[in-house]
Amino acid sequence: MPLTGVRVLDLGRLLPGPYATRQLAELGAEVVKVEDPKGGDYARWYPPLVGDPPTGALFRELNAGKRSVALDLKDEAAVAVVRRLALASDVLVDTFRPGVLARLGLDPAELMRENPRLIYCAITGFGLNGPDAQRAGHDLGYLARSGALELCGTADAVVPPAVQVADIGGAMTAVSGILAALYRRERTGEGSVVDVSLVEAGAAFTAASVGLTHAGTDVVRGQELLDGSRPCYGVYRTKDARWLAVGALEPKFWSAFCAATGLESLLGSGLDVGPSGAEARAKIQATIETKTMAEWTAIFREVEACVEPVLTLAEADEDAHAVARGHRTNAGTSRSPIRIAAALDVAPAAAPLSEAPALGAHTREVLEAAGIDAALIDRLAPN
């Protein structure tokens, strides 16, 4: 695997950091997750709880393939152990606010001086510096500050997305930064700081809209090309109260859509806005409501018009194409979207992943391998 032999120390909790390190584990990295012995990662207890012992389904998805070490970072001896682990690692992933690790005795600057090859990745809401670096936040607020949230919804209302755009964007930005830093280290022998701001990760999704604003064009929610306001690009309700996603932007796709639906009268109306656009959308809606989602899916399976059924998560999980692509790992989690193969005719490999670890399941094993004194291990990991 590409990252075989790379050691990652994961100090992350909840979503962005753990998702990033899960991707690294699937690429072959050895990931050791440090958790508070009094409860561990908060995601462990987010319902629904599954398995034995009961563990949050979110935690199981994000932490497959890792080892868990339970150490209290308020204990100086435990901090010294984590410091030793960090100095033997290639990558340190931190999701605390800026300055927290330094106050705990794990100053990243000091760690990088002692281990010049260390890659320190900080995933924070607002970045490592700037006037708002210490602000708390969640995905919705980060999207709000990035400008991305203003684009979500209708002309009348901002609507929060149901998926964590900034968090997952930040996680994948972290993966990109870490991989670039590892490549740089191969050439220079030097570590790097990877500074990931979730606000900036959210802003990355506005690239096309920002390009328009830089050209002097106003971007208005509910009136843009890709926000569902144009007849050729949106979702339409089917006869069985399901939905069809129509993305027929280009003329050839729009023409094919109109032919398949018997709406040739709308050939010149695909990009209309205002009253004419509303009238075209109403005609499309009336037509789509005459058949079920399955019926439309069968029709557009044979028509190249960029039309797809809106699947539930369970349906997407069982989708024949996704199954053929091997979208589930051996641990039952969603496979990383990063696929690397040796050649075009070789199936992309994925490191076999263990199930998400029980809290502190590997404390003794990891500390013994790090050469920690047996008496100290007995104190820090009594069970």
Short mmCIF file of C-alpha atoms in Angstrom, two decimals:
data_model
loop_
_atom_site.label_atom_id
_atom_site.label_comp_id
_atom_site.label_asym_id
_atom_site.label_seq_id
_atom_site.Cartn_x
_atom_site.Cartn_y
_atom_site.Cartn_z
CA MET A 1 0.00 0.00 0.00
CA PRO A 2 1.23 3.56 -0.70
CA LEU A 3 1.54 4.50 2.99
CA THR A 4 2.83 1.21 4.39
CA GLY A 5 5.36 2.04 7.10
CA VAL A 6 3.97 5.53 7.78
CA ARG A 7 3.06 6.08 11.42
CA VAL A 8 0.23 8.44 12.24
CA LEU A 9 -0.63 9.66 15.73
CA ASP A 10 -4.29 10.70 15.76
CA LEU A 11 -5.36 13.19 18.44
CA GLY A 12 -8.61 13.94 16.65
CA ARG A 13 -12.20 13.59 17.80
CA LEU A 14 -15.61 13.60 16.16
CA LEU A 15 -15.54 13.94 12.35
CA PRO A 16 -12.82 15.82 10.38
CA GLY A 17 -9.66 14.44 11.99
CA PRO A 18 -10.86 10.86 12.38
CA TYR A 19 -12.20 10.77 8.81
CA ALA A 20 -8.86 12.01 7.50
CA THR A 21 -6.87 9.42 9.44
CA ARG A 22 -9.31 6.67 8.38
CA GLN A 23 -8.39 7.49 4.78
CA LEU A 24 -4.70 7.26 5.69
CA ALA A 25 -5.28 3.88 7.36
CA GLU A 26 -6.95 2.58 4.23
CA LEU A 27 -3.91 3.72 2.25
CA GLY A 28 -1.76 1.54 4.50
CA ALA A 29 -0.67 3.87 7.31
CA GLU A 30 -0.42 2.63 10.90
CA VAL A 31 -2.78 4.89 12.88
CA VAL A 32 -2.69 5.10 16.66
CA LYS A 33 -5.63 7.01 18.12
CA VAL A 34 -5.10 8.65 21.52
CA GLU A 35 -8.28 8.97 23.59
CA ASP A 36 -9.27 10.17 27.03
CA PRO A 37 -9.76 7.08 29.23
CA LYS A 38 -12.90 8.69 30.68
CA GLY A 39 -15.18 8.14 27.72
CA GLY A 40 -12.86 8.52 24.75
CA ASP A 41 -13.83 10.19 21.49
CA TYR A 42 -17.28 11.77 21.87
CA ALA A 43 -18.40 9.94 18.73
CA ARG A 44 -18.20 6.66 20.67
CA TRP A 45 -21.44 7.56 22.41
CA TYR A 46 -23.44 9.19 19.62
CA PRO A 47 -26.55 7.08 18.99
CA PRO A 48 -27.32 4.72 17.52
CA LEU A 49 -25.05 2.40 19.49
CA VAL A 50 -24.25 -0.92 17.83
CA GLY A 51 -22.16 -4.01 18.53
CA ASP A 52 -20.65 -5.37 21.73
CA PRO A 53 -19.57 -3.36 23.58
CA PRO A 54 -22.16 -0.83 22.34
CA THR A 55 -20.36 1.79 20.26
CA GLY A 56 -21.58 4.73 18.21
CA ALA A 57 -22.18 3.81 14.59
CA LEU A 58 -20.45 7.07 13.61
CA PHE A 59 -17.33 6.08 15.57
CA ARG A 60 -17.26 2.66 13.93
CA GLU A 61 -17.44 4.24 10.47
CA LEU A 62 -14.67 6.78 11.13
CA ASN A 63 -12.20 4.73 13.12
CA ALA A 64 -11.88 1.34 11.44
CA GLY A 65 -8.30 0.24 10.94
CA LYS A 66 -6.91 2.14 13.92
CA ARG A 67 -5.50 1.21 17.30
CA SER A 68 -6.77 2.94 20.43
CA VAL A 69 -4.55 4.13 23.27
CA ALA A 70 -6.30 5.54 26.34
CA LEU A 71 -4.18 8.18 28.09
CA ASP A 72 -5.17 11.10 30.30
CA LEU A 73 -3.47 14.21 28.90
CA LYS A 74 -3.86 15.90 32.31
CA ASP A 75 -1.42 13.34 33.72
CA GLU A 76 2.19 14.45 33.20
CA ALA A 77 3.41 10.88 32.86
CA ALA A 78 0.79 10.16 30.21
CA VAL A 79 1.74 13.35 28.35
CA ALA A 80 5.38 12.24 28.39
CA VAL A 81 4.31 8.94 26.83
CA VAL A 82 2.30 10.68 24.11
CA ARG A 83 5.29 12.91 23.47
CA ARG A 84 7.42 9.82 22.97
CA LEU A 85 4.86 8.37 20.58
CA ALA A 86 4.77 11.65 18.64
CA LEU A 87 8.53 11.73 18.29
CA ALA A 88 8.43 8.22 16.80
CA SER A 89 5.63 9.14 14.37
CA ASP A 90 5.68 10.47 10.82
CA VAL A 91 2.43 12.42 11.12
CA LEU A 92 0.64 14.04 14.06
CA VAL A 93 -3.01 15.02 13.50
CA ASP A 94 -4.43 17.54 15.97
CA THR A 95 -8.01 18.83 16.12
CA PHE A 96 -7.74 20.89 19.31
CA ARG A 97 -7.90 24.67 19.12
CA PRO A 98 -4.56 26.42 18.47
CA GLY A 99 -2.33 26.41 21.54
CA VAL A 100 -4.04 23.58 23.43
CA LEU A 101 -1.33 21.00 22.75
CA ALA A 102 1.36 23.44 23.87
CA ARG A 103 -0.48 24.01 27.15
CA LEU A 104 -0.67 20.25 27.65
CA GLY A 105 3.10 19.92 27.22
CA LEU A 106 3.00 18.75 23.61
CA ASP A 107 4.06 21.95 21.85
CA PRO A 108 4.09 21.06 18.11
CA ALA A 109 6.99 23.46 17.51
CA GLU A 110 9.09 21.63 20.09
CA LEU A 111 8.10 18.24 18.72
CA MET A 112 9.15 19.33 15.23
CA ARG A 113 12.49 20.60 16.53
CA GLU A 114 13.13 17.25 18.20
CA ASN A 115 11.83 15.29 15.23
CA PRO A 116 12.60 17.38 12.12
CA ARG A 117 10.84 14.82 9.89
CA LEU A 118 7.51 15.16 11.72
CA ILE A 119 4.50 16.36 9.74
CA TYR A 120 2.13 18.28 12.01
CA CYS A 121 -1.42 18.57 10.68
CA ALA A 122 -3.72 20.94 12.56
CA ILE A 123 -7.41 20.80 11.63
CA THR A 124 -9.16 23.78 13.20
CA GLY A 125 -12.24 25.86 12.56
CA PHE A 126 -10.52 29.07 11.52
CA GLY A 127 -6.85 28.14 11.06
CA LEU A 128 -3.78 28.43 13.26
CA ASN A 129 -3.68 32.23 13.16
CA GLY A 130 -5.90 35.23 12.59
CA PRO A 131 -8.26 37.15 14.88
CA ASP A 132 -10.83 34.32 15.07
CA ALA A 133 -8.42 31.42 15.52
CA GLN A 134 -9.79 30.66 18.99
CA ARG A 135 -13.50 30.72 18.08
CA ALA A 136 -15.51 27.56 18.63
CA GLY A 137 -17.71 26.32 15.82
CA HIS A 138 -19.41 23.55 13.91
CA ASP A 139 -19.92 22.74 10.24
CA LEU A 140 -22.90 25.06 9.80
CA GLY A 141 -21.03 28.08 11.17
CA TYR A 142 -17.96 27.33 9.09
CA LEU A 143 -20.10 27.20 5.95
CA ALA A 144 -21.75 30.46 7.01
CA ARG A 145 -18.41 32.22 7.37
CA SER A 146 -17.09 30.75 4.10
CA GLY A 147 -19.90 32.18 2.00
CA ALA A 148 -21.01 28.70 0.93
CA LEU A 149 -24.14 28.61 3.09
CA GLU A 150 -25.51 31.79 1.49
CA LEU A 151 -25.70 29.87 -1.79
CA CYS A 152 -27.71 26.96 -0.33
CA GLY A 153 -31.50 27.00 -0.51
CA THR A 154 -34.10 28.94 -2.45
CA ALA A 155 -34.59 32.58 -3.33
CA ASP A 156 -36.67 32.93 -0.17
CA ALA A 157 -34.60 31.05 2.39
CA VAL A 158 -31.14 29.75 3.24
CA VAL A 159 -31.34 25.97 3.79
CA PRO A 160 -28.58 24.13 5.70
CA PRO A 161 -27.16 21.16 3.80
CA ALA A 162 -27.85 17.78 5.40
CA VAL A 163 -24.24 16.65 5.02
CA GLN A 164 -21.11 18.03 6.68
CA VAL A 165 -19.55 19.89 3.78
CA ALA A 166 -16.84 21.81 5.64
CA ASP A 167 -15.96 18.89 7.91
CA ILE A 168 -15.53 16.33 5.12
CA GLY A 169 -13.94 18.95 2.88
CA GLY A 170 -11.51 19.73 5.69
CA ALA A 171 -10.73 16.06 6.19
CA MET A 172 -9.93 15.54 2.54
CA THR A 173 -7.92 18.78 2.49
CA ALA A 174 -5.93 17.36 5.41
CA VAL A 175 -5.30 14.13 3.51
CA SER A 176 -4.12 16.11 0.48
CA GLY A 177 -1.84 18.26 2.61
CA ILE A 178 -0.38 15.29 4.47
CA LEU A 179 0.33 13.41 1.25
CA ALA A 180 1.98 16.50 -0.25
CA ALA A 181 4.05 16.96 2.92
CA LEU A 182 5.14 13.32 2.82
CA TYR A 183 6.23 13.77 -0.80
CA ARG A 184 8.13 16.94 0.11
CA ARG A 185 9.84 15.10 2.96
CA GLU A 186 11.01 12.39 0.55
CA ARG A 187 12.88 15.09 -1.38
CA THR A 188 14.07 17.32 1.46
CA GLY A 189 14.06 15.16 4.59
CA GLU A 190 12.09 17.87 6.36
CA GLY A 191 8.70 17.78 8.04
CA SER A 192 5.99 20.38 7.48
CA VAL A 193 3.03 22.09 9.12
CA VAL A 194 -0.28 21.35 7.40
CA ASP A 195 -2.69 24.11 8.49
CA VAL A 196 -6.29 23.17 7.63
CA SER A 197 -9.10 25.66 8.29
CA LEU A 198 -12.60 24.24 8.03
CA VAL A 199 -13.88 27.67 6.99
CA GLU A 200 -11.44 27.67 4.09
CA ALA A 201 -12.32 24.06 3.26
CA GLY A 202 -15.95 25.16 3.02
CA ALA A 203 -14.95 28.09 0.85
CA ALA A 204 -13.31 25.69 -1.61
CA PHE A 205 -16.79 24.54 -2.64
CA THR A 206 -17.61 28.08 -3.80
CA ALA A 207 -14.80 28.21 -6.37
CA ALA A 208 -17.08 28.43 -9.40
CA SER A 209 -19.24 31.12 -7.81
CA VAL A 210 -16.24 33.11 -6.63
CA GLY A 211 -14.94 33.08 -10.19
CA LEU A 212 -18.12 34.80 -11.26
CA THR A 213 -17.90 37.44 -8.54
CA HIS A 214 -14.32 38.20 -9.53
CA ALA A 215 -15.60 38.84 -13.03
CA GLY A 216 -18.04 41.40 -11.67
CA THR A 217 -21.11 39.16 -11.81
CA ASP A 218 -23.54 39.11 -8.89
CA VAL A 219 -24.23 35.61 -7.53
CA VAL A 220 -27.77 35.42 -6.18
CA ARG A 221 -29.17 32.42 -4.31
CA GLY A 222 -32.10 30.88 -6.14
CA GLN A 223 -31.13 32.36 -9.49
CA GLU A 224 -27.96 30.50 -10.35
CA LEU A 225 -27.21 27.82 -12.91
CA LEU A 226 -26.80 24.91 -10.47
CA ASP A 227 -29.20 25.73 -7.64
CA GLY A 228 -32.32 24.12 -9.07
CA SER A 229 -33.80 27.29 -10.49
CA ARG A 230 -33.23 26.27 -14.15
CA PRO A 231 -35.53 23.70 -15.79
CA CYS A 232 -32.64 21.59 -17.07
CA TYR A 233 -30.96 21.20 -13.69
CA GLY A 234 -33.00 20.20 -10.66
CA VAL A 235 -35.04 17.52 -8.93
CA TYR A 236 -38.58 16.50 -9.82
CA ARG A 237 -41.12 14.48 -7.82
CA THR A 238 -42.25 11.15 -9.34
CA LYS A 239 -45.62 9.40 -9.26
CA ASP A 240 -44.61 7.35 -6.20
CA ALA A 241 -43.41 10.40 -4.24
CA ARG A 242 -39.75 9.72 -5.03
CA TRP A 243 -37.41 12.07 -6.87
CA LEU A 244 -35.52 12.25 -10.15
CA ALA A 245 -32.34 14.31 -10.50
CA VAL A 246 -32.11 16.03 -13.88
CA GLY A 247 -28.70 17.43 -14.80
CA ALA A 248 -29.18 17.98 -18.52
CA LEU A 249 -27.09 21.15 -18.80
CA GLU A 250 -25.52 20.68 -22.22
CA PRO A 251 -27.74 21.03 -25.31
CA LYS A 252 -27.28 17.39 -26.38
CA PHE A 253 -28.36 16.13 -22.97
CA TRP A 254 -31.29 18.54 -22.77
CA SER A 255 -32.40 17.51 -26.23
CA ALA A 256 -32.27 13.85 -25.22
CA PHE A 257 -34.25 14.60 -22.05
CA CYS A 258 -36.95 16.46 -23.95
CA ALA A 259 -37.25 13.64 -26.48
CA ALA A 260 -37.48 10.96 -23.78
CA THR A 261 -40.19 12.86 -21.90
CA GLY A 262 -42.14 14.05 -24.93
CA LEU A 263 -41.40 17.67 -24.05
CA GLU A 264 -39.83 18.79 -27.32
CA SER A 265 -41.68 22.09 -26.95
CA LEU A 266 -39.22 22.95 -24.17
CA LEU A 267 -36.07 22.54 -26.28
CA GLY A 268 -35.32 26.26 -26.08
CA SER A 269 -36.33 26.65 -22.42
CA GLY A 270 -33.74 24.59 -20.53
CA LEU A 271 -31.94 27.59 -19.05
CA ASP A 272 -34.92 29.92 -18.68
CA VAL A 273 -35.47 31.89 -15.49
CA GLY A 274 -38.37 34.01 -14.32
CA PRO A 275 -41.94 33.25 -15.45
CA SER A 276 -40.90 31.23 -18.50
CA GLY A 277 -38.54 29.13 -16.40
CA ALA A 278 -41.25 28.52 -13.81
CA GLU A 279 -43.67 27.50 -16.55
CA ALA A 280 -41.13 25.05 -18.02
CA ARG A 281 -40.41 23.52 -14.61
CA ALA A 282 -44.15 23.10 -14.01
CA LYS A 283 -44.55 21.23 -17.31
CA ILE A 284 -41.60 18.98 -16.50
CA GLN A 285 -43.00 18.30 -13.03
CA ALA A 286 -46.40 17.38 -14.44
CA THR A 287 -44.75 14.93 -16.83
CA ILE A 288 -42.41 13.36 -14.27
CA GLU A 289 -45.40 12.76 -11.97
CA THR A 290 -46.94 10.41 -14.54
CA LYS A 291 -44.43 7.62 -13.84
CA THR A 292 -42.68 6.09 -10.85
CA MET A 293 -39.01 6.56 -10.11
CA ALA A 294 -38.32 2.98 -11.18
CA GLU A 295 -40.08 3.56 -14.50
CA TRP A 296 -38.13 6.74 -15.20
CA THR A 297 -34.90 5.03 -14.13
CA ALA A 298 -35.50 2.29 -16.67
CA ILE A 299 -36.18 4.87 -19.39
CA PHE A 300 -33.10 6.94 -18.68
CA ARG A 301 -30.90 3.88 -18.33
CA GLU A 302 -31.11 3.81 -22.13
CA VAL A 303 -30.97 7.59 -22.70
CA GLU A 304 -27.82 9.67 -22.21
CA ALA A 305 -29.36 12.74 -20.59
CA CYS A 306 -27.57 12.93 -17.22
CA VAL A 307 -30.68 11.86 -15.30
CA GLU A 308 -30.42 9.69 -12.18
CA PRO A 309 -32.76 8.44 -9.45
CA VAL A 310 -32.40 10.07 -6.03
CA LEU A 311 -31.45 7.05 -3.92
CA THR A 312 -31.80 6.62 -0.20
CA LEU A 313 -28.59 5.86 1.71
CA ALA A 314 -29.61 2.20 1.96
CA GLU A 315 -30.29 2.03 -1.79
CA ALA A 316 -26.98 3.72 -2.58
CA ASP A 317 -25.23 1.17 -0.37
CA GLU A 318 -26.73 -1.68 -2.40
CA ASP A 319 -26.44 -0.03 -5.81
CA ALA A 320 -25.05 -2.55 -8.30
CA HIS A 321 -22.37 -0.20 -9.59
CA ALA A 322 -21.19 0.70 -6.09
CA VAL A 323 -21.05 -2.97 -5.13
CA ALA A 324 -19.09 -3.78 -8.28
CA ARG A 325 -16.62 -1.05 -7.37
CA GLY A 326 -16.16 -2.60 -3.92
CA HIS A 327 -17.45 0.39 -2.00
CA ARG A 328 -17.50 -1.45 1.35
CA THR A 329 -14.34 -2.37 3.24
CA ASN A 330 -13.81 -5.69 4.95
CA ALA A 331 -14.66 -3.87 8.23
CA GLY A 332 -18.09 -2.97 6.86
CA THR A 333 -17.35 0.74 6.46
CA SER A 334 -17.57 2.90 3.35
CA ARG A 335 -14.45 2.55 1.27
CA SER A 336 -12.23 5.57 0.73
CA PRO A 337 -12.87 7.50 -2.50
CA ILE A 338 -9.10 7.52 -3.01
CA ARG A 339 -8.37 4.58 -5.30
CA ILE A 340 -4.77 3.78 -6.23
CA ALA A 341 -3.75 0.92 -8.52
CA ALA A 342 -0.48 -0.16 -10.09
CA ALA A 343 -1.95 -0.04 -13.60
CA LEU A 344 -5.19 0.57 -15.49
CA ASP A 345 -5.97 -3.15 -15.68
CA VAL A 346 -5.30 -3.77 -11.96
CA ALA A 347 -8.02 -3.40 -9.35
CA PRO A 348 -7.25 -0.65 -6.80
CA ALA A 349 -5.95 -2.11 -3.57
CA ALA A 350 -7.15 -1.23 -0.10
CA ALA A 351 -5.49 -2.11 3.17
CA PRO A 352 -7.52 -4.64 5.17
CA LEU A 353 -9.10 -2.74 8.07
CA SER A 354 -9.81 -4.01 11.53
CA GLU A 355 -13.09 -2.95 13.10
CA ALA A 356 -13.04 0.27 15.11
CA PRO A 357 -11.19 -0.42 18.37
CA ALA A 358 -12.62 -0.57 21.86
CA LEU A 359 -11.48 2.31 24.05
CA GLY A 360 -7.85 1.75 25.06
CA ALA A 361 -7.76 -1.71 23.49
CA HIS A 362 -4.17 -1.27 22.35
CA THR A 363 -2.71 0.87 25.14
CA ARG A 364 -0.47 -1.82 26.58
CA GLU A 365 0.55 -3.17 23.17
CA VAL A 366 1.52 0.26 21.80
CA LEU A 367 3.33 1.37 24.96
CA GLU A 368 5.31 -1.87 25.19
CA ALA A 369 6.37 -1.49 21.55
CA ALA A 370 7.45 2.09 22.33
CA GLY A 371 9.74 0.83 25.11
CA ILE A 372 7.80 2.41 27.98
CA ASP A 373 8.77 1.18 31.46
CA ALA A 374 6.62 -1.78 32.55
CA ALA A 375 5.73 -0.22 35.91
CA LEU A 376 4.50 2.95 34.18
CA ILE A 377 2.47 0.87 31.72
CA ASP A 378 0.85 -0.92 34.66
CA ARG A 379 -0.13 2.47 36.12
CA LEU A 380 -1.38 3.97 32.91
CA ALA A 381 -3.08 0.80 31.60
CA PRO A 382 -4.07 -1.21 34.66
CA ASN A 383 -6.57 -3.43 32.83
#
